[in-house]
Tab-separated table of C-alpha atoms (C1' of nucleotides) in Angstrom:
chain	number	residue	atom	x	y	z
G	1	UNK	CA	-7.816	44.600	-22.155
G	2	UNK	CA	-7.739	45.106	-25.998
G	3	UNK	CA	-4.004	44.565	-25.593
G	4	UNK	CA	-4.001	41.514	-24.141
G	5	UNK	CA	-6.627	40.103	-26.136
G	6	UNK	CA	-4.849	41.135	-29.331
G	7	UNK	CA	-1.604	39.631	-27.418
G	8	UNK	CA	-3.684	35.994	-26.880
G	9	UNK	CA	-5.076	35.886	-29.981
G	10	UNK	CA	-1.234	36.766	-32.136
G	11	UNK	CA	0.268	34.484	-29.842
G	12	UNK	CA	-1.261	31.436	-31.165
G	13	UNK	CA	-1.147	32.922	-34.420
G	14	UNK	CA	-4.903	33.112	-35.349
G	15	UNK	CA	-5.811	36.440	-37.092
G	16	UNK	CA	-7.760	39.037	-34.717
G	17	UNK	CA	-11.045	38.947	-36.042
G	18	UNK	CA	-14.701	41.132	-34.398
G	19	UNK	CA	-16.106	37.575	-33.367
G	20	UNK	CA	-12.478	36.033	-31.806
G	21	UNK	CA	-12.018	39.301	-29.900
G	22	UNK	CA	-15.833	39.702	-28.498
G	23	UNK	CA	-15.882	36.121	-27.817
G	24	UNK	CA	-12.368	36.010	-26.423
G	25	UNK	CA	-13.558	39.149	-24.466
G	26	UNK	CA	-16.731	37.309	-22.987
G	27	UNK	CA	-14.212	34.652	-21.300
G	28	UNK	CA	-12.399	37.111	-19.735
G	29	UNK	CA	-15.238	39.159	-18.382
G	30	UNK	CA	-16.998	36.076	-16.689
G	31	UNK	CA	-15.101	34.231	-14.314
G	32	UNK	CA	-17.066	31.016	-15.044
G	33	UNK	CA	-17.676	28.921	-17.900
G	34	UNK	CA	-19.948	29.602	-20.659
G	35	UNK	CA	-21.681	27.358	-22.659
G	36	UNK	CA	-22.171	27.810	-26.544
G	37	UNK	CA	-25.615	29.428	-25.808
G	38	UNK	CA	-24.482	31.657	-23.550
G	39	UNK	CA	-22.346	33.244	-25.968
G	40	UNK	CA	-24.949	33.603	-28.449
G	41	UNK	CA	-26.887	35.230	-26.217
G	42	UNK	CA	-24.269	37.609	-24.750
G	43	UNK	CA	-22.956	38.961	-27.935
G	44	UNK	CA	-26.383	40.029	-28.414
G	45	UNK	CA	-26.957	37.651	-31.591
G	46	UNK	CA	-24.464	39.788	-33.268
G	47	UNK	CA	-22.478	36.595	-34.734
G	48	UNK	CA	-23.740	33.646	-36.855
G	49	UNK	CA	-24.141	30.499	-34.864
G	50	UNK	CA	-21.959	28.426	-36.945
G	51	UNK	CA	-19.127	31.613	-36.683
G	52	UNK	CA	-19.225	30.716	-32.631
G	53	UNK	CA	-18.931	27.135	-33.368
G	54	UNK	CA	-15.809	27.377	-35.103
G	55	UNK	CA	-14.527	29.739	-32.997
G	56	UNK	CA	-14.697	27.881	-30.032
G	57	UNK	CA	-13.482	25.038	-31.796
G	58	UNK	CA	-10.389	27.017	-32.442
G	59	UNK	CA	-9.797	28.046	-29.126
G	60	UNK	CA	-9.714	24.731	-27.701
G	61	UNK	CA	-7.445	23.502	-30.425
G	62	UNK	CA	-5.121	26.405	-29.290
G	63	UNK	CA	-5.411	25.583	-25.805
G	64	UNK	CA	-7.313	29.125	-25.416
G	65	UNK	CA	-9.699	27.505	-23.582
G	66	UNK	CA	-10.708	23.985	-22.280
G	67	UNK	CA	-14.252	21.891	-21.934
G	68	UNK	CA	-15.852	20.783	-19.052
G	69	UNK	CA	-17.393	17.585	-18.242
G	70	UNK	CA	-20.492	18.029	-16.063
G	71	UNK	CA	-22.684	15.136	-14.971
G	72	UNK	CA	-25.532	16.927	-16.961
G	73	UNK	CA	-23.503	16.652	-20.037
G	74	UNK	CA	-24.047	19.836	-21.199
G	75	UNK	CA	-20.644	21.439	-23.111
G	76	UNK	CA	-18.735	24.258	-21.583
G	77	UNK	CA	-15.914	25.901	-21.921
G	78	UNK	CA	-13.493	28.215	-19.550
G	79	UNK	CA	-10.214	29.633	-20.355
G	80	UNK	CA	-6.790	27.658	-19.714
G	81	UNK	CA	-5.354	29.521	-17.182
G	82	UNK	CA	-1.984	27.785	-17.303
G	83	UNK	CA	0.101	27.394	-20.759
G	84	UNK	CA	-1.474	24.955	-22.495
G	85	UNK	CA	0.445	24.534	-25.838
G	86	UNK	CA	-1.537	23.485	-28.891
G	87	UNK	CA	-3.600	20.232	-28.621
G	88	UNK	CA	-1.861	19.604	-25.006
G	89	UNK	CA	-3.890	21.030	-22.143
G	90	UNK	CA	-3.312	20.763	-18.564
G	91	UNK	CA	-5.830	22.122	-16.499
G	92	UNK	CA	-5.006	20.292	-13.239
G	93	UNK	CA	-7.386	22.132	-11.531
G	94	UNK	CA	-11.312	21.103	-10.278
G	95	UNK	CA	-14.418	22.693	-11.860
G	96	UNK	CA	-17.302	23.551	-9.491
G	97	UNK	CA	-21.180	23.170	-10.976
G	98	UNK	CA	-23.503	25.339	-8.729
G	99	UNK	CA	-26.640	23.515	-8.806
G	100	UNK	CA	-28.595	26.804	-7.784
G	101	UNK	CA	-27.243	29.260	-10.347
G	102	UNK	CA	-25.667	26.734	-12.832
G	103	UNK	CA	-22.880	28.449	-12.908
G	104	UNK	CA	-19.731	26.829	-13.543
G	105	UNK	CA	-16.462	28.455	-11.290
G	106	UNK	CA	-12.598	27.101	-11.963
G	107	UNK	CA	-11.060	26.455	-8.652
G	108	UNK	CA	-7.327	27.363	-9.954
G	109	UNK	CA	-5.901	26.750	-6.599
G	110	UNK	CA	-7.679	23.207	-6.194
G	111	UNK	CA	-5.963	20.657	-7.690
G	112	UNK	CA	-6.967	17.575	-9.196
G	113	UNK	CA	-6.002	14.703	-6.453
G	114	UNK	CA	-3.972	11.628	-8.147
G	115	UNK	CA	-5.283	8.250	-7.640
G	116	UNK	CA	-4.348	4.545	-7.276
G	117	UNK	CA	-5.785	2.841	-10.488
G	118	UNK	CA	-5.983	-0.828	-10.406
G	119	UNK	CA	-3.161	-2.960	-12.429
G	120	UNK	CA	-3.123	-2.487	-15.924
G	121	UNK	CA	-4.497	1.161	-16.408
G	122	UNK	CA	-2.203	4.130	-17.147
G	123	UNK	CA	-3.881	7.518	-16.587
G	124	UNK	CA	-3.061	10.548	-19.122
G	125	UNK	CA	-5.181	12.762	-17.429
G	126	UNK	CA	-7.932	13.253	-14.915
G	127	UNK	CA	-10.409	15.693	-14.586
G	128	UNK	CA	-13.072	16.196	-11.256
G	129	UNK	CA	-15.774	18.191	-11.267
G	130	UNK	CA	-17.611	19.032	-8.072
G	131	UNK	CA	-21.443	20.306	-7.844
G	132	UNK	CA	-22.824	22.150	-4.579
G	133	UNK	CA	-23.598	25.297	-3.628
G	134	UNK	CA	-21.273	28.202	-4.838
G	135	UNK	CA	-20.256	31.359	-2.747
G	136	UNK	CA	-22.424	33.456	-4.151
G	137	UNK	CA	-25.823	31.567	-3.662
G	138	UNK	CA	-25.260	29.998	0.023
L	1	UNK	CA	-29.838	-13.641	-15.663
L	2	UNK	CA	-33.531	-12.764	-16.977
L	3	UNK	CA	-34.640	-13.446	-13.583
L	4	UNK	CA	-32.502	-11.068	-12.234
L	5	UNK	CA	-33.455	-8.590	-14.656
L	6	UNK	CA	-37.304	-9.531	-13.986
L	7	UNK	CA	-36.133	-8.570	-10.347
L	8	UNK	CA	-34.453	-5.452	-11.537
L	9	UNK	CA	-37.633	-4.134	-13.090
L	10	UNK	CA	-39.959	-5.128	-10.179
L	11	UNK	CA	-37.792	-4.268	-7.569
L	12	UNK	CA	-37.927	-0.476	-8.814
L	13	UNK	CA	-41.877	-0.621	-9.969
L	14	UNK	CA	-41.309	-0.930	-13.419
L	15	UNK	CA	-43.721	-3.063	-15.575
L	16	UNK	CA	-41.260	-5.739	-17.359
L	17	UNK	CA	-41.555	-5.062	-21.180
L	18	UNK	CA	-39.575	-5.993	-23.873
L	19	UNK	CA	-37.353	-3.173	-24.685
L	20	UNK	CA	-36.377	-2.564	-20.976
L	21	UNK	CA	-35.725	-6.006	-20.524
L	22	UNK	CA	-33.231	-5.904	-23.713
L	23	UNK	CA	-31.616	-2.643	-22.883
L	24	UNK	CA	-30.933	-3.891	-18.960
L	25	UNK	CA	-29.547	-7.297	-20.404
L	26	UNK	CA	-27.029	-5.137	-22.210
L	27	UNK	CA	-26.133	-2.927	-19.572
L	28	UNK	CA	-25.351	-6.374	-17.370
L	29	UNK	CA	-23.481	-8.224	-20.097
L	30	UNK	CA	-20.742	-4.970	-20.616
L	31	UNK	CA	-18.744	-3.891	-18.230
L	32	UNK	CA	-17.813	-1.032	-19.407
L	33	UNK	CA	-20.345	2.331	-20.252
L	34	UNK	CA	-23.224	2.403	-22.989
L	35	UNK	CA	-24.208	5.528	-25.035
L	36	UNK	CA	-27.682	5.853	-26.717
L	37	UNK	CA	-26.183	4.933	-29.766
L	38	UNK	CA	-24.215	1.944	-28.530
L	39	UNK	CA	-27.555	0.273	-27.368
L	40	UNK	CA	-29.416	1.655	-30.687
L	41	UNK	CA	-27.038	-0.433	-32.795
L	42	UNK	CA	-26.671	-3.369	-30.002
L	43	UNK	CA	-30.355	-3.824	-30.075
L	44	UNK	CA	-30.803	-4.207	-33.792
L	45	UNK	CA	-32.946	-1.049	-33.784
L	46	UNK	CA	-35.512	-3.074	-32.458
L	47	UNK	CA	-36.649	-0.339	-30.595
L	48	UNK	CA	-37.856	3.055	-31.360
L	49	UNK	CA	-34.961	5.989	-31.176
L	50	UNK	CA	-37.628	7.451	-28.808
L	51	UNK	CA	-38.713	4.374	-26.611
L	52	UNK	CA	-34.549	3.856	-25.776
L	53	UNK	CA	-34.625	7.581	-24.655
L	54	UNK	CA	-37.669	7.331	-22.431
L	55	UNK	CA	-35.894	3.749	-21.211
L	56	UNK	CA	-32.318	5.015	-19.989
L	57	UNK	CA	-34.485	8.413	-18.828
L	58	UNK	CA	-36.702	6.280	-16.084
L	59	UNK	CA	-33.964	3.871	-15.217
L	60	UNK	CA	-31.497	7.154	-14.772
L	61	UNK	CA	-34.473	8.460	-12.270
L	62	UNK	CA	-34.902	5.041	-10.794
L	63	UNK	CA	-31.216	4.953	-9.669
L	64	UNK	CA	-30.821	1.862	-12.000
L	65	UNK	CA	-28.038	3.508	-14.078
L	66	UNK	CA	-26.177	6.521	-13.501
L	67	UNK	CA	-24.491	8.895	-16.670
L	68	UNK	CA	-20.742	9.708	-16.333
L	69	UNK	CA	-19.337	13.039	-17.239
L	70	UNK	CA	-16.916	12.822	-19.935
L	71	UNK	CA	-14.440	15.373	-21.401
L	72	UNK	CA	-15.596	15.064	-24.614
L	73	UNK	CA	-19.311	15.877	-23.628
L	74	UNK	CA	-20.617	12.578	-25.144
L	75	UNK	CA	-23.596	11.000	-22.859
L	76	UNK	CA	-22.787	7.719	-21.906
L	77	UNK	CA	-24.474	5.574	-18.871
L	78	UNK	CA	-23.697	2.538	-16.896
L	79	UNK	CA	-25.045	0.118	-14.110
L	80	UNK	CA	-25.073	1.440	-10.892
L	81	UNK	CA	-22.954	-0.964	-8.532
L	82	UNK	CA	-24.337	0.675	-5.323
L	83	UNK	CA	-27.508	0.823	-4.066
L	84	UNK	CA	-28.932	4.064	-5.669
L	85	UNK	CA	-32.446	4.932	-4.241
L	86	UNK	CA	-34.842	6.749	-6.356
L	87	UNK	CA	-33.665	10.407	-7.409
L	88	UNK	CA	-30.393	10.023	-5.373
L	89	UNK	CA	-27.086	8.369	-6.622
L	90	UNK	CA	-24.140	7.531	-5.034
L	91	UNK	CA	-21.645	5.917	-6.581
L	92	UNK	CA	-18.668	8.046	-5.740
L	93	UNK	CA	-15.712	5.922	-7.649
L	94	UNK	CA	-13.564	7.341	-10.577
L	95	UNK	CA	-14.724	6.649	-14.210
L	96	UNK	CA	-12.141	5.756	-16.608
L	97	UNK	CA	-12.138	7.008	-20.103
L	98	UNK	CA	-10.015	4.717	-22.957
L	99	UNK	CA	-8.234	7.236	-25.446
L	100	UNK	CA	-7.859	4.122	-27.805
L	101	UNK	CA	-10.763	2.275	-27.665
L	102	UNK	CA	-12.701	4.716	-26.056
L	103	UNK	CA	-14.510	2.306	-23.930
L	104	UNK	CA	-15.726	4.055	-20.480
L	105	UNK	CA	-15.070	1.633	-17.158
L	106	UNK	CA	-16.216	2.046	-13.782
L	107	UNK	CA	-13.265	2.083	-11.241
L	108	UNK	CA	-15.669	0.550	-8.534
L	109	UNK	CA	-12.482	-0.054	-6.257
L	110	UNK	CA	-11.296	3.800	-6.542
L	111	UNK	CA	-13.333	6.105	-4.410
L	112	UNK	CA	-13.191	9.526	-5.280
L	113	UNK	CA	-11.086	11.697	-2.936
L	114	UNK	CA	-12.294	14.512	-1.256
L	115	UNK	CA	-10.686	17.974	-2.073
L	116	UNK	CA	-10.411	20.658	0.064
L	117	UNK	CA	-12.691	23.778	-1.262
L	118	UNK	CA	-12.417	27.686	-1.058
L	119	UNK	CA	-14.721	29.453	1.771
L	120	UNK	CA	-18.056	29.665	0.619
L	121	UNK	CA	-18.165	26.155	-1.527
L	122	UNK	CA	-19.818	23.496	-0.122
L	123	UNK	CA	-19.941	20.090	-1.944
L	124	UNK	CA	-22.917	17.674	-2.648
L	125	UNK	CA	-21.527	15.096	-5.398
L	126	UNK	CA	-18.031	14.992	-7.068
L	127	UNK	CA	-17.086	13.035	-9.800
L	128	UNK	CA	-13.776	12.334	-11.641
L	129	UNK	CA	-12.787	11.061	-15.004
L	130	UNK	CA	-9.591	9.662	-15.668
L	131	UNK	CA	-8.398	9.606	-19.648
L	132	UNK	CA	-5.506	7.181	-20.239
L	133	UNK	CA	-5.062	3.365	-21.888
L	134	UNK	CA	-6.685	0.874	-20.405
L	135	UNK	CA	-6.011	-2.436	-19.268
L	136	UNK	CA	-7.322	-4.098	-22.713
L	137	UNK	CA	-5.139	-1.691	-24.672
L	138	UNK	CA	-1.898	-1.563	-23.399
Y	1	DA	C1'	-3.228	50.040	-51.670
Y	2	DA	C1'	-3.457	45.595	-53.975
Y	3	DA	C1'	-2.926	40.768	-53.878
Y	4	DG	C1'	-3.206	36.732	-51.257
Y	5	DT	C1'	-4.985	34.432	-47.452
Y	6	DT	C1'	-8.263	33.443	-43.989
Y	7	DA	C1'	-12.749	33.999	-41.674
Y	8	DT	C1'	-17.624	34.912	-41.945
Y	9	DG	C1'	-22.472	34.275	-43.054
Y	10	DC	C1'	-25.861	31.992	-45.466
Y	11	DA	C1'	-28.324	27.948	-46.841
Y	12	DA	C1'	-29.005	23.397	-46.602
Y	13	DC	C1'	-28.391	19.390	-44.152
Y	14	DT	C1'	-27.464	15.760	-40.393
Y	15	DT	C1'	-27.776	14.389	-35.813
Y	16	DT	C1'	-29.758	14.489	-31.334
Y	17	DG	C1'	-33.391	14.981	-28.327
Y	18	DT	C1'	-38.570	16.114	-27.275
Y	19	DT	C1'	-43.818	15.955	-27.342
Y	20	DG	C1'	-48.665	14.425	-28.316
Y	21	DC	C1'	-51.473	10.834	-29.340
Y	22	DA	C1'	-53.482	6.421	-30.999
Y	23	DA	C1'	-52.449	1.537	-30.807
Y	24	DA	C1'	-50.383	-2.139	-28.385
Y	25	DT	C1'	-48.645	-4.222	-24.366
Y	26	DT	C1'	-48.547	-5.081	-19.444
Y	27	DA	C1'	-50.725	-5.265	-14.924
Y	28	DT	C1'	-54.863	-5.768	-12.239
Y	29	DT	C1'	-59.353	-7.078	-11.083
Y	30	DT	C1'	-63.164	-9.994	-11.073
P	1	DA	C1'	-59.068	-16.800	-17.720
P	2	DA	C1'	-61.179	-12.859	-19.563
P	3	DA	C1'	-62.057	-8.090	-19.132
P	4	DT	C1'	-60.843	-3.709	-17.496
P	5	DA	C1'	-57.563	-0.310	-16.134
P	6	DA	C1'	-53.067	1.560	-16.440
P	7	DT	C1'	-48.648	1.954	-18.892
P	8	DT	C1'	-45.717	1.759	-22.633
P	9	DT	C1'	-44.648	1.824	-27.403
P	10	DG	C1'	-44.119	3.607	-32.065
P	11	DC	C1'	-45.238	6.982	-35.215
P	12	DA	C1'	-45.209	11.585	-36.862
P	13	DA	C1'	-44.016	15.942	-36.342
P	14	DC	C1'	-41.232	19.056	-34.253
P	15	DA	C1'	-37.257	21.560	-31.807
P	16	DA	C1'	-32.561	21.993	-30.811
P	17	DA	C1'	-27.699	21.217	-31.644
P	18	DG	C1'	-24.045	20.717	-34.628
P	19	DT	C1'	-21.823	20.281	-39.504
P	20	DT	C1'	-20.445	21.294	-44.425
P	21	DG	C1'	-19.771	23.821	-48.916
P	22	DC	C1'	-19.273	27.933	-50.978
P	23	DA	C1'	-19.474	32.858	-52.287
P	24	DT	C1'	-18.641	37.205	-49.953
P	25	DA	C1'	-16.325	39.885	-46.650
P	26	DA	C1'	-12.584	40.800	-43.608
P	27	DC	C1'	-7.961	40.521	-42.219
P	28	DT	C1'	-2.647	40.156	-43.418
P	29	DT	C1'	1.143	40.720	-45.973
P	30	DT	C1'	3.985	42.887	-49.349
DNA sequence: AAAGTTATGCAACTTTGTTGCAAATTATTT
DNA sequence: AAATAATTTGCAACAAAGTTGCATAACTTT
């Protein structure tokens, strides 16, 4: 795990730092998305709040990870799971909100369905997110 | 047009004031999606920050307007096309998100398709941004 | 191991959103 | 139409979320 976390992080040339490992560590660990407080709270305060706001700002500059729009507007983030080069993401995939637990689940093998857009609109990218009731709370 | 906004108001058991008569009349003149700020500055701050946040929270619950999820994680509402009753939207049609002027339009021709979800996922609501230029900007 | 570079933490600040309460406005009753 | 009841508004004060500058600390490079 330290490997590959050392690999991510030299990859896209940032310098391996305690709060860009434990952080990058977190996203690994969880399957879901994690929102800024989340974080804070699972790294057991150990960072300065501003420290996590950069670093997550770095990561999604990298393409480490990506945001999520959720109808409640609240901002999280999961890990690219494809190769998303710097400042280009593709994430094709759907995000699922459980509205029991919250908890936010990539569906990697779901893509995002093209649409017809009415005459006059190109579309650059699309993004779905779907809310319900997740495996692990039905 | 302040007859239908009279009717607006009453229709959902509002009493008609002034500053929910304004903020309607600008959802109904643009097409496109407001944020908070957008109808601070439209309103000529008029209206208390907190009296426009207790506004677009009672016409959110009355099904009046509906907030759209956007990738950048910026809150932004709009006019519900469809007859939303009170706690429960529906308008199921794609959002589109400008990347040059940044305006947010509601596709209320493009229905958002259904995907196909893992065992164990069941769906309530899905919604879908698309990013791209739009038909004012191309 | 030392110099150079980058990241961190602190403090202070800005922006965004919330809550309680008195005054003002709107709706209702007579 | 005036008076009463019910809501809404604005203010103040607060809480939460996010940003910026800068000295110190940590990481990289040689």
């Amino acid at each position: 795990m330290d490997v590959q976390i050392d690999l991510i992080l030299k990859r896209n040339q940032l310098s391996v730092t305690g709060s860009r490992m434990k952080i990058l560590e977190l996203f690994l660990e969880s399957k879901g998305a994690l929102a800024h407080g989340d974080i804070e709270k699972r790294t057991g305060e150990k960072f300065d709040r501003v420290t996590v706001y950069r670093t997550l700002q770095i990561f999604l500059e990298k393409g480490i990870i990506h945001n999520i729009p959720t109808s409640d507007n609240s901002v999280r983030y999961a890990l690219c799971t494809n190769d998303c080069s710097e400042g280009h993401h593709h994430d094709n995939h759907v995000h699922f909100v459980c509205s029991a637990c919250s908890n936010t689940t990539c569906l990697a093998d779901v893509m995002v369905p093209s649409v017809k857009l009415p005459v006059g609109f190109s579309p650059e990218e699309s993004q779905m997110v779907v809310t319900g009731i997740c495996k692990d709370c039905k």
